[in-house]
Short mmCIF file of C-alpha atoms in Angstrom, two decimals:
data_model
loop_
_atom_site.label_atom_id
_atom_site.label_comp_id
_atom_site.label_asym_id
_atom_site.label_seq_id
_atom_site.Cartn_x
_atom_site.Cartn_y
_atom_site.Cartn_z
CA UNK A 1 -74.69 96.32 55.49
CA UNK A 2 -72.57 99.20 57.19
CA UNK A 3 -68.88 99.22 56.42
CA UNK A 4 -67.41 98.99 60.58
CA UNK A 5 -64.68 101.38 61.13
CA UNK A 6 -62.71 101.18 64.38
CA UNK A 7 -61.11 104.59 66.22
CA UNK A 8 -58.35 104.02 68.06
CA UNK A 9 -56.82 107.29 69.85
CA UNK A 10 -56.07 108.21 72.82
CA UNK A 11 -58.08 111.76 73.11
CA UNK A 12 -61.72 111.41 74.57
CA UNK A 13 -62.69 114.12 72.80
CA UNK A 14 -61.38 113.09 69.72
CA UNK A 15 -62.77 109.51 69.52
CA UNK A 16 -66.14 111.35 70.35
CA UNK A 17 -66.03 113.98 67.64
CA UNK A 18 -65.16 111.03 64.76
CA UNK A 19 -67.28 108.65 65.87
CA UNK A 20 -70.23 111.59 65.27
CA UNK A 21 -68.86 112.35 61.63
CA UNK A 22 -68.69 108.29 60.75
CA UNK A 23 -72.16 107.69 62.69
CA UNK A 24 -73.57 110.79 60.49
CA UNK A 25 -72.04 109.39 57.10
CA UNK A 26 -73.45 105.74 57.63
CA UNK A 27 -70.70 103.80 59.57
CA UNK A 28 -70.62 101.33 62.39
CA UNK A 29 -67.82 102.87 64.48
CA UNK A 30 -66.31 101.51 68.08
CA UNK A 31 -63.59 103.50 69.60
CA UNK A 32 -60.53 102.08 71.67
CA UNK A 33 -57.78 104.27 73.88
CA UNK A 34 -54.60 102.05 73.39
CA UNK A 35 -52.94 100.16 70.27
CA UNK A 36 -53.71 96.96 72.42
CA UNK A 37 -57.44 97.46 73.08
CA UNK A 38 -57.46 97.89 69.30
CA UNK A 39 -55.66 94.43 68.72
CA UNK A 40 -58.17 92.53 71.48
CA UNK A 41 -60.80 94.56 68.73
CA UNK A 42 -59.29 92.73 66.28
CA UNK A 43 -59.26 89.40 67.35
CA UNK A 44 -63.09 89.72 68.02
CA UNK A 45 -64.42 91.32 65.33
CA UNK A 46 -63.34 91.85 61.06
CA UNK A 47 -63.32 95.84 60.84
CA UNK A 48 -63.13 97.74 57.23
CA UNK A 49 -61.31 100.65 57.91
CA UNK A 50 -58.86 101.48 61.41
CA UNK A 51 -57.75 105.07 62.21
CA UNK A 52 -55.24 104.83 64.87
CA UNK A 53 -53.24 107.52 66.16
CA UNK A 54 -49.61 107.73 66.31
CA UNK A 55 -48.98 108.96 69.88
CA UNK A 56 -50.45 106.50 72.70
CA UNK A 57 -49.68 105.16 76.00
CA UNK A 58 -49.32 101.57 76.46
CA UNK A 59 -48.81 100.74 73.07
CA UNK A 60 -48.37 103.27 70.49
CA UNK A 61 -49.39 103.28 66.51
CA UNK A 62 -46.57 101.90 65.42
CA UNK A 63 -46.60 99.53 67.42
CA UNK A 64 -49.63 98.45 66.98
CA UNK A 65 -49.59 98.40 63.20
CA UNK A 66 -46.27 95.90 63.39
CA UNK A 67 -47.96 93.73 65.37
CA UNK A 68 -51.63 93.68 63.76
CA UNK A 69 -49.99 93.39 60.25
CA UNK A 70 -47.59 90.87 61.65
CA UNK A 71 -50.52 88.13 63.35
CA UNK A 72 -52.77 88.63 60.59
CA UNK A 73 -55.48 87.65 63.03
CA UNK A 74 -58.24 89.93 62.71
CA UNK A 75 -56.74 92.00 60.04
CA UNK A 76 -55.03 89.94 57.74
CA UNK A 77 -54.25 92.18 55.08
CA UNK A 78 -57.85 92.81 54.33
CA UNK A 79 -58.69 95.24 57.15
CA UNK A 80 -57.10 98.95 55.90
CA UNK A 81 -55.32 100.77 58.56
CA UNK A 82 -55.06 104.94 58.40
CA UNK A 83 -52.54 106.48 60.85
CA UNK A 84 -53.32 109.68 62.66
CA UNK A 85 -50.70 112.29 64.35
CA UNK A 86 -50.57 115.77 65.76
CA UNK A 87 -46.83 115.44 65.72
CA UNK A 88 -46.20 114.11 62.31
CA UNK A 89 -42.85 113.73 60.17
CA UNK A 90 -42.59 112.58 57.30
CA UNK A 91 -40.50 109.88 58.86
CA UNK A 92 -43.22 108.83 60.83
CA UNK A 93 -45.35 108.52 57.12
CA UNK A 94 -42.84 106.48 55.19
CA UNK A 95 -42.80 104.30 58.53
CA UNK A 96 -45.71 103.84 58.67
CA UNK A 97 -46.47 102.94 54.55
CA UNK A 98 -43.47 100.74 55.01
CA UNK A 99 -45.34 98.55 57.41
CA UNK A 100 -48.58 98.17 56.01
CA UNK A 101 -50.59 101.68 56.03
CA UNK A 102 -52.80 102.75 53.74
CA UNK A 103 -52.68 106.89 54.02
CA UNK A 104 -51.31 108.94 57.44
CA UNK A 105 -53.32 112.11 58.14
CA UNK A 106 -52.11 115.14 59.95
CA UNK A 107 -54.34 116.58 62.71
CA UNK A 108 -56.08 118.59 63.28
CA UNK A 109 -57.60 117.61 59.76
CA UNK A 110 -61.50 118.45 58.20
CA UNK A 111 -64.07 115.92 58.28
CA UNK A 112 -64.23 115.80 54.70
CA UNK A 113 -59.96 114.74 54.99
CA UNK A 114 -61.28 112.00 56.85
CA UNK A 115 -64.31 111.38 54.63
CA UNK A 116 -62.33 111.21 51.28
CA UNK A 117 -59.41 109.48 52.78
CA UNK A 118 -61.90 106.32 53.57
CA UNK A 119 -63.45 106.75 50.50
CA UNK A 120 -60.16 106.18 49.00
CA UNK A 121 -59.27 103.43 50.41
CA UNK A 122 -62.95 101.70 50.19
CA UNK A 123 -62.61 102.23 46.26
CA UNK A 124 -59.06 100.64 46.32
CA UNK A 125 -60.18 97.67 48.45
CA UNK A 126 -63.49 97.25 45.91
CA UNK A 127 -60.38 97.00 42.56
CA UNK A 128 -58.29 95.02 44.81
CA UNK A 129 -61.65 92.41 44.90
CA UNK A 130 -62.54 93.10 41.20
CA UNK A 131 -58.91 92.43 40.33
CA UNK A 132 -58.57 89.10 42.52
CA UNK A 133 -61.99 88.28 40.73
CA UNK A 134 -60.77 88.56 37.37
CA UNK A 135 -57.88 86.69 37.78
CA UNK A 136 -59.88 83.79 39.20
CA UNK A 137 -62.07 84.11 36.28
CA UNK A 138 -59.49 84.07 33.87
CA UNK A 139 -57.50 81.35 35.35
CA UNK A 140 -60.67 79.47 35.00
CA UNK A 141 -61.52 80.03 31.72
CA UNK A 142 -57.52 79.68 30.55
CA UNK A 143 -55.86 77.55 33.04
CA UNK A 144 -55.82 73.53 33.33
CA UNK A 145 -59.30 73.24 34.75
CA UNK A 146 -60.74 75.14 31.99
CA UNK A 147 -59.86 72.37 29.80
CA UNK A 148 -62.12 69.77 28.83
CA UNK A 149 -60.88 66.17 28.28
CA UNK A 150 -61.03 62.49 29.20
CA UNK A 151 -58.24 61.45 26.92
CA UNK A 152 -55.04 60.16 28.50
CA UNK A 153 -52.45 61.83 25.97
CA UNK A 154 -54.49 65.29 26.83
CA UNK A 155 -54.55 64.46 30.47
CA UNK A 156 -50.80 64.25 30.31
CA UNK A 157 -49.99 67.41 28.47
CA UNK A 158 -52.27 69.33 30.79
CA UNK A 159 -50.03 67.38 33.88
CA UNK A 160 -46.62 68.71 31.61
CA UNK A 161 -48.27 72.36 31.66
CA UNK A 162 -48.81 72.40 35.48
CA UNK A 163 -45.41 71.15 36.36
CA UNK A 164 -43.50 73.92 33.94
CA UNK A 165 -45.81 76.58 34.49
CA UNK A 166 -43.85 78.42 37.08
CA UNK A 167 -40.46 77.92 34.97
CA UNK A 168 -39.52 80.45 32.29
CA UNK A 169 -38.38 77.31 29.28
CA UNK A 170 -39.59 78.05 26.25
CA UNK A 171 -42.33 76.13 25.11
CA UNK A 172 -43.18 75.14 21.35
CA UNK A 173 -47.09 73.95 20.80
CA UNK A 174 -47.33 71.74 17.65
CA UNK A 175 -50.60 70.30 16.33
CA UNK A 176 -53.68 70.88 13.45
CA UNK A 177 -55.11 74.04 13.37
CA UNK A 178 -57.91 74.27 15.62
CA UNK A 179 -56.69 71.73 18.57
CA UNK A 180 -56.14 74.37 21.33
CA UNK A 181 -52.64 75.83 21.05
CA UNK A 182 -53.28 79.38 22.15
CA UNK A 183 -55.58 77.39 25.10
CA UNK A 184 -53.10 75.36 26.16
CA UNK A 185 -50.22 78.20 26.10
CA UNK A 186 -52.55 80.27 28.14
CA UNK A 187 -52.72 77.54 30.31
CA UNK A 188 -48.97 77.50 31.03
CA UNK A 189 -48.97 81.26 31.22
CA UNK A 190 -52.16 81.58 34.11
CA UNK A 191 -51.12 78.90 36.18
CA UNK A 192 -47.99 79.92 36.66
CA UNK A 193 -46.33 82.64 38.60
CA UNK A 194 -46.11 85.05 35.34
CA UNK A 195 -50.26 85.16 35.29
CA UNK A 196 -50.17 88.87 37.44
CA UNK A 197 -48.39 90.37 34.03
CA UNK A 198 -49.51 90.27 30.30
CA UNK A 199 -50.10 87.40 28.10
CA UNK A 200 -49.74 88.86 24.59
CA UNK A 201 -50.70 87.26 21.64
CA UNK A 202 -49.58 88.10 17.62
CA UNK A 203 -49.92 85.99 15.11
CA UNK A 204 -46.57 85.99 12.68
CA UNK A 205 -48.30 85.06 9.49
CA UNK A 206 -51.32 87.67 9.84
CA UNK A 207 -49.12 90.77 9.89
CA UNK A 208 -47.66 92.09 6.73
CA UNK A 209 -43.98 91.58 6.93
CA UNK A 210 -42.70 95.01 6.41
CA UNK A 211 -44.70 96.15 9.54
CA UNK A 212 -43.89 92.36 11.82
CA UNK A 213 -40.31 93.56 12.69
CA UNK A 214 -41.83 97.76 14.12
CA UNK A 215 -44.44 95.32 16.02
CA UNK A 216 -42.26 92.81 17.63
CA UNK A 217 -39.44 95.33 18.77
CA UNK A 218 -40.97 98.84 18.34
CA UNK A 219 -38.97 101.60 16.51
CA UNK A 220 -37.34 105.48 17.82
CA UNK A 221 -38.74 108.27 16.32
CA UNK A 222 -37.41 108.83 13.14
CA UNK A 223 -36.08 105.15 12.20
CA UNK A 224 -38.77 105.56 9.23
CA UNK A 225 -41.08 107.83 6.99
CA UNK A 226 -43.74 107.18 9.50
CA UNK A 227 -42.33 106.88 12.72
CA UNK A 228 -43.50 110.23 14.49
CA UNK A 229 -42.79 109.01 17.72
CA UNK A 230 -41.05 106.35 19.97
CA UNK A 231 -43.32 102.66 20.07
CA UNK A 232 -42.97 100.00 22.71
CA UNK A 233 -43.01 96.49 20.47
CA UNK A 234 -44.72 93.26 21.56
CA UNK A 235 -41.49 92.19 23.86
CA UNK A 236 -41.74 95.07 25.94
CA UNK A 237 -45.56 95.29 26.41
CA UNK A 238 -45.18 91.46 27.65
CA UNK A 239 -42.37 92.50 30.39
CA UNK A 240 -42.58 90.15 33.32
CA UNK A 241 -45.36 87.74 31.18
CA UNK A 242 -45.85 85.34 27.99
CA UNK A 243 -45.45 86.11 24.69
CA UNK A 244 -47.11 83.67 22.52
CA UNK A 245 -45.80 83.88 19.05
CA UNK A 246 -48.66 81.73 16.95
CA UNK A 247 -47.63 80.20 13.72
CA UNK A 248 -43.72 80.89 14.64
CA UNK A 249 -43.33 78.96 10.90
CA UNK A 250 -44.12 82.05 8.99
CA UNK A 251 -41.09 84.52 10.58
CA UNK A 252 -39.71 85.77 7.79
CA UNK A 253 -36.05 84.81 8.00
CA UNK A 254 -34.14 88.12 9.29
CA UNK A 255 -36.27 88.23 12.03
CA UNK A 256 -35.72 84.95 13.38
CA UNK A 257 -32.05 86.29 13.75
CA UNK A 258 -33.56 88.72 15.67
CA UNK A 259 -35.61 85.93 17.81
CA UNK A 260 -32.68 84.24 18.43
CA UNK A 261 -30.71 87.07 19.51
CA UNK A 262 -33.58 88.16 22.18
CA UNK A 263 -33.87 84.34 23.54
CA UNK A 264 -29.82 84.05 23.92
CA UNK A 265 -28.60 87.72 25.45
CA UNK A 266 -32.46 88.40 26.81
CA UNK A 267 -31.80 91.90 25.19
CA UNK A 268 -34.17 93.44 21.85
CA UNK A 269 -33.44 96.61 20.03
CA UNK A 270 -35.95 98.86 18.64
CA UNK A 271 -35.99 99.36 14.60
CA UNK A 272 -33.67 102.41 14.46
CA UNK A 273 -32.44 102.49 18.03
CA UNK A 274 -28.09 101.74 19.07
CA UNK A 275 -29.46 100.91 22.64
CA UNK A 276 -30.74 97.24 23.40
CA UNK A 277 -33.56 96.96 26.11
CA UNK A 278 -33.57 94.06 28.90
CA UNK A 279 -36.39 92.05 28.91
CA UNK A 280 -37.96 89.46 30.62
CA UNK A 281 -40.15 87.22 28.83
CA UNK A 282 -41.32 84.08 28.69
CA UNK A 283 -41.59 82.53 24.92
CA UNK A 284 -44.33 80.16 24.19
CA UNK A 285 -44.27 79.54 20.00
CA UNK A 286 -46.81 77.49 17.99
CA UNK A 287 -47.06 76.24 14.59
CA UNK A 288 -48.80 74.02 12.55
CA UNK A 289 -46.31 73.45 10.14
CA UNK A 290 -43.61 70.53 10.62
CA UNK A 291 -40.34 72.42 11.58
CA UNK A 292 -38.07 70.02 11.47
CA UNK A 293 -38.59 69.73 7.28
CA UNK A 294 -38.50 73.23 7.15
CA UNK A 295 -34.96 73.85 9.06
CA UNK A 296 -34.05 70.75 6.69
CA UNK A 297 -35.47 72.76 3.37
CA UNK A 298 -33.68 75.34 4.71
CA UNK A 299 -36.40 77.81 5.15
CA UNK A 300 -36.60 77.92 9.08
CA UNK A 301 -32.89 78.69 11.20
CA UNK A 302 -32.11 75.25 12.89
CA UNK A 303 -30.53 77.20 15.38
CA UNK A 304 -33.59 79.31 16.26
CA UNK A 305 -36.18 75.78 16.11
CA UNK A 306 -32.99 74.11 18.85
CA UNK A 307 -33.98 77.11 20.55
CA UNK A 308 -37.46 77.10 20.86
CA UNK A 309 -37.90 73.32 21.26
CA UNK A 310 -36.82 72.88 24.93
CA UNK A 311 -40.16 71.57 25.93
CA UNK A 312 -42.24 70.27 22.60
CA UNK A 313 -45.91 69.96 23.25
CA UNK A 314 -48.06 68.41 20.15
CA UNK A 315 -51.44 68.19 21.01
CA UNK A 316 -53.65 65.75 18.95
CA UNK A 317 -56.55 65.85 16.44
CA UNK A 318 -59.88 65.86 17.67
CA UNK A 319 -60.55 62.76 15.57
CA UNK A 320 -57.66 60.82 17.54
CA UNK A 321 -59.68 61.67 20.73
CA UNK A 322 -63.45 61.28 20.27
CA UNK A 323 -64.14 60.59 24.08
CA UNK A 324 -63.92 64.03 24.38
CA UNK A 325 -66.45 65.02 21.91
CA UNK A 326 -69.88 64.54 24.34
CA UNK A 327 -67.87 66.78 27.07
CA UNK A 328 -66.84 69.49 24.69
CA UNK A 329 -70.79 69.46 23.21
CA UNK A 330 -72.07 69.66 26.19
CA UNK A 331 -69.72 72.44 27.12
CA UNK A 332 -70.25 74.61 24.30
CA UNK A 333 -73.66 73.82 24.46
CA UNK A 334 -73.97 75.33 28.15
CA UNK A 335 -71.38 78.71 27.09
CA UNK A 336 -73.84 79.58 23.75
CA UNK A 337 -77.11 78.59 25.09
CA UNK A 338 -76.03 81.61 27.84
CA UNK A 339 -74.37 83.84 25.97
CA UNK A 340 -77.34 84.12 22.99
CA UNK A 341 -80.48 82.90 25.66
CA UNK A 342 -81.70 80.30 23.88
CA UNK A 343 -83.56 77.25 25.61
CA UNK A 344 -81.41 74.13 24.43
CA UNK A 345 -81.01 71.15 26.75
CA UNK A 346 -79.04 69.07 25.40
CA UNK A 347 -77.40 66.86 22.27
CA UNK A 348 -79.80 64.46 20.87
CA UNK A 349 -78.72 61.10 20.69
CA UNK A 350 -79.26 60.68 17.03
CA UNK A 351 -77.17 64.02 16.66
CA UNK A 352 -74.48 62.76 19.41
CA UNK A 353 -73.81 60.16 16.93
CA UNK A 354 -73.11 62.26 14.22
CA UNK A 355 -70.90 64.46 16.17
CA UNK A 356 -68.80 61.19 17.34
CA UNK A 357 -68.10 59.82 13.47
CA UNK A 358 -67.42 62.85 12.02
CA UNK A 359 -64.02 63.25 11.85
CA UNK A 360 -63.21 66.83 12.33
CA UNK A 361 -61.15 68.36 9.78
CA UNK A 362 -61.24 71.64 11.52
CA UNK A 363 -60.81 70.10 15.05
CA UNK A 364 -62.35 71.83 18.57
CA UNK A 365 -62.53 74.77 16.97
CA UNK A 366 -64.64 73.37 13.83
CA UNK A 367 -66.82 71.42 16.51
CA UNK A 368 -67.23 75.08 18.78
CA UNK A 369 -68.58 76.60 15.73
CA UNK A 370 -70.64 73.85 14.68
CA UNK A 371 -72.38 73.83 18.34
CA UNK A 372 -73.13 77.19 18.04
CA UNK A 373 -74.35 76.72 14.68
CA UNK A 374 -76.70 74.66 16.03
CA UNK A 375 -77.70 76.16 19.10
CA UNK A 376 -78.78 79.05 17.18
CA UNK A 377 -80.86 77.03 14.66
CA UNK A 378 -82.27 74.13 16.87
CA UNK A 379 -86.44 73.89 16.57
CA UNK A 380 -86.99 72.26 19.97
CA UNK A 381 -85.57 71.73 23.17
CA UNK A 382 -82.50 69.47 21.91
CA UNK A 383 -80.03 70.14 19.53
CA UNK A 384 -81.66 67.57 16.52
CA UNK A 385 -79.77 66.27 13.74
CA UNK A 386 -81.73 68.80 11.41
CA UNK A 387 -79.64 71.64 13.39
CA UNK A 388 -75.76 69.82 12.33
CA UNK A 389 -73.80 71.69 9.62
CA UNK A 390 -74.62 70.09 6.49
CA UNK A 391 -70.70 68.28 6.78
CA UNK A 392 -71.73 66.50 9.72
CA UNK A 393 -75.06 65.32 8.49
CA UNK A 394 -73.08 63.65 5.29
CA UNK A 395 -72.51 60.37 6.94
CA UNK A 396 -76.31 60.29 7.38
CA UNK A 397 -76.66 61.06 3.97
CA UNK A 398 -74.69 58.35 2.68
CA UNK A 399 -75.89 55.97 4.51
CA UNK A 400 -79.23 56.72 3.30
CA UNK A 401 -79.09 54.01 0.73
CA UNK A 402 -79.76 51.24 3.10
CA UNK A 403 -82.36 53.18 4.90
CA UNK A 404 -84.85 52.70 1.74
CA UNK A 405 -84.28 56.49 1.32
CA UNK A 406 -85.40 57.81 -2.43
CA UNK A 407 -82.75 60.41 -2.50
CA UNK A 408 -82.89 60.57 -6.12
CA UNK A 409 -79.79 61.57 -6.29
CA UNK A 410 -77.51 58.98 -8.68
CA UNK A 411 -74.20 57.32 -7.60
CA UNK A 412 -71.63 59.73 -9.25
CA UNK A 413 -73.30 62.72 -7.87
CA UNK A 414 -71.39 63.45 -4.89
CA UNK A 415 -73.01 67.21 -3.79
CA UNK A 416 -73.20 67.08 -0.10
CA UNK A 417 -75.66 70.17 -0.48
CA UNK A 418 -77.55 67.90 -2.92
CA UNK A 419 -78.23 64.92 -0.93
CA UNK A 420 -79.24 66.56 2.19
CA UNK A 421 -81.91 68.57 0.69
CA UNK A 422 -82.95 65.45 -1.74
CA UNK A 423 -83.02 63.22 1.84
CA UNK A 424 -84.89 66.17 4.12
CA UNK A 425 -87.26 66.40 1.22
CA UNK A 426 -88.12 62.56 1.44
CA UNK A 427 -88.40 62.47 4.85
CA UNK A 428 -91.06 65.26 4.87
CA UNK A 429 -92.86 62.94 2.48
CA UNK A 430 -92.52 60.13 4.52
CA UNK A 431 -93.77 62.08 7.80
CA UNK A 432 -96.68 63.55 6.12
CA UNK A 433 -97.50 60.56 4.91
CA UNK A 434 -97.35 58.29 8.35
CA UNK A 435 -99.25 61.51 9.92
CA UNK A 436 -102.19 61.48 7.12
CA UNK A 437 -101.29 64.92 5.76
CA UNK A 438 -101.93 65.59 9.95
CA UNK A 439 -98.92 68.90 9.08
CA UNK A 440 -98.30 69.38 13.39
CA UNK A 441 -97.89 65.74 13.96
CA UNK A 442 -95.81 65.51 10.83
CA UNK A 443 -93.66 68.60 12.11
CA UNK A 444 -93.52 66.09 15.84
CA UNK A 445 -91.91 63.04 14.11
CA UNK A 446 -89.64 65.70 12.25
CA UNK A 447 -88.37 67.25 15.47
CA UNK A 448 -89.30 70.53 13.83
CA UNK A 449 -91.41 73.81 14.89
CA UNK A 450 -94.64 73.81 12.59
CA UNK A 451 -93.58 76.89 11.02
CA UNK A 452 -90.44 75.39 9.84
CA UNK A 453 -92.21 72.37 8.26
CA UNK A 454 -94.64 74.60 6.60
CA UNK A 455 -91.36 77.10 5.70
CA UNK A 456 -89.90 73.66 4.01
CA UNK A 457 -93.10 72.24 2.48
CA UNK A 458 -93.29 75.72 0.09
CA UNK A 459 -89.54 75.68 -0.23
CA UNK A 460 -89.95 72.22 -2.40
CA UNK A 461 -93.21 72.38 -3.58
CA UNK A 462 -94.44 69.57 -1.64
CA UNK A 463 -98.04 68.41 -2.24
CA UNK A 464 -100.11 67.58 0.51
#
């Protein structure tokens, strides 16, 4: 579809000789005399690009660029407008940008000026688009209705995370490992009015402590043996956003001074510098670790924990919410299926079960990975209980007993590895055995591919 581009000048001659150049390069182009002709343009018709002379009668540029940027109608900030003069000043430029203009141009200009200058502007408008794009993507993926969950305590954090999003309170995220923290402080960072800047992440207990302090705050040239030139630390790289400090419980002690100092004055210092540094950032800390014992076994500042505990969020085990275990299957079902092209459906019942009594030491993270898991190693079109980690699959197993199962496997053996190939071993008996040796209708009541049974049948030695 051709990009429209409207002319608006007051020169006959002029309007003639660009709409030629435009035509030639592949543009629709009208042509107007008057800034208000231009603006009855507007209200008719969405244009891409306006070049509209300074100089008019009736209604000059200027004017007309106050009042198209001012009704929106038309143009509303997605139209881009390029001024045109013979009797430019840099005055009339910075006027002009002031109130909304892309570029000014200076006649009598090339065709190629004119060319390039669009160009320009159609490339901005395209990373203006991507941009807005990837924002709404992100805030998908990270903000509150990325999150899946039917269960009322979760439903009520997520309604906590909306309300503060927009406020600057620091936030400390307590819970298991694996139930979301870093999710749910991206939430409150992308749906708030911080989500333009950065959301930085660092993890205080994966970085060697010797290097956490250069990372956090940077250091000057010269504060150390390898510090060749000046470094921006974590703080100032999250200017304007979130920094989320995970597992806040492992700061080694001096620099939780430091902590404290930045959330009271607002104010770091680089490692080596005599200069603090404004900043503005917003501190969301999480931890799995209970701080309360460790500010009372004196290995975590109380002062600092007062600090960071303005608005406590603890976000529950996975096991304490099990309503929300068919959504989050399903949903990380849909995300790997995609993202490695693999035909799987859905969650078989039988394995839907075992999902819902397991109880999920590892939480959603433990169940994301054992999705995939699954998604990768599934025979058919549903994810069977053959494709479960071995860990889910143990309930199965030890309820096997009253299934008339032959596990041979005694009482005091307690090898989950063990009992799952003892019971996949019977049950290949038992199917070969209902199917008449029949191997394909045997690999049907299995919910396995043919070449899998036959793959297992050699793999125990199975006769038959």
């Amino acid at each position: 579809m051709s990009k429209k581009v409207l002319i608006v000048d007051d020169e006959e001659n002029l309007r003639h000789i660009l709409s030629i150049i435009l035509t030639k390069e592949g543009y629709e182009v009208e042509a107007v005399k008057n800034g208000r002709e231009a603006l009855n343009c507007l209200e008719k018709s969405i244009y891409d690009t306006v070049l509209c002379d300074i100089r008019m009668p009736i209604m000059d540029g200027i004017t007309f660029l106050k009042v198209a940027r001012g009704q929106g109608s038309g143009v509303g900030g997605e139209t881009t407008i390029i001024m045109m003069s013979a009797y430019g000043t840099i005055d009339d430029a910075i006027e002009a940008m002031k109130l909304g203009a892309y570029d000014y141009i200076s006649k009598p200009f090339k065709s190629d000026e004119v060319i390039l200058t669009i160009r320009k502007a159609e490339e901005r408008e395209r990373l203006r688009r991507e941009n807005s794009e990837l924002r709404e993507v992100v805030k998908k993926d990270f903000g509150v209705t990325g999150i899946t969950t039917k269960n009322e305590e979760m439903l009520s954090i997520l309604a906590t995370v909306k309300k503060v999003a927009d406020y600057k309170t620091t936030v400390l995220i307590t819970g298991e490992s694996g139930t979301g923290k870093e999710l749910i402080a991206r939430a409150l960072h992308y749906n708030g009015g911080r989500s333009s800047k950065g959301f930085v992440a660092v993890n205080c207990g994966a970085i060697p402590e010797n290097l956490l302090e250069s990372e956090l705050f940077g250091h000057v040239k010269g504060a150390f043996t390898d510090a060749v030139r000046n470094k921006k630390g974590l703080f100032e790289e999250a200017e304007g956003g979130t920094l989320f400090l995970d597992e806040i419980g492992e700061l080694p002690f001096h620099l939780q001074v430091k902590l404290l100092r930045v959330l009271q004055e607002e104010e770091i210092m680089r490692i080596g510098d005599t200069k603090p540094i404004r900043v503005s950032v917003r501190i969301v800390a999480a931890t799995v670790k209970d701080l309360d014992r460790e500010v009372r076994e004196g290995r975590f500042r109380e002062d600092l924990f007062y600090r960071l505990n303005v608005l406590p969020i603890h976000l529950p085990p996975l096991r304490e919410r099990p309503e929300d275990i068919p959504a989050l299957s399903c949903h990380f079902l849909e995300k790997y299926k995609d993202r490695h092209r693999v035909k799987v459906g859905a969650v078989s019942p039988e394995a839907l079960k075992l999902l819902m009594d397991y109880t999920w030491p590892g939480n959603v993270r433990e169940l994301e990975n054992a999705i995939e898991r699954s998604v990768l190693l599934s025979e058919g079109e549903n994810i069977s209980v053959s494709a479960l980690p071995p860990a889910v699959r143990e309930k199965m197993v030890s309820a096997s007993p009253g299934t008339g199962l032959k596990t041979g496997i005694s009482a005091d053996d307690l090898s989950i590895k063990k009992a799952a190939r003892a019971m996949e071993e019977e049950l290949i008996k038992r199917a070969l055995e209902k199917s008449h040796g029949n191997r394909t209708h045997a690999a049907e009541f299995l919910e396995l591919s043919h070449r899998a049974l036959l793959y297992k049948i050699k793999e125990y030695g199975i006769k038959g």
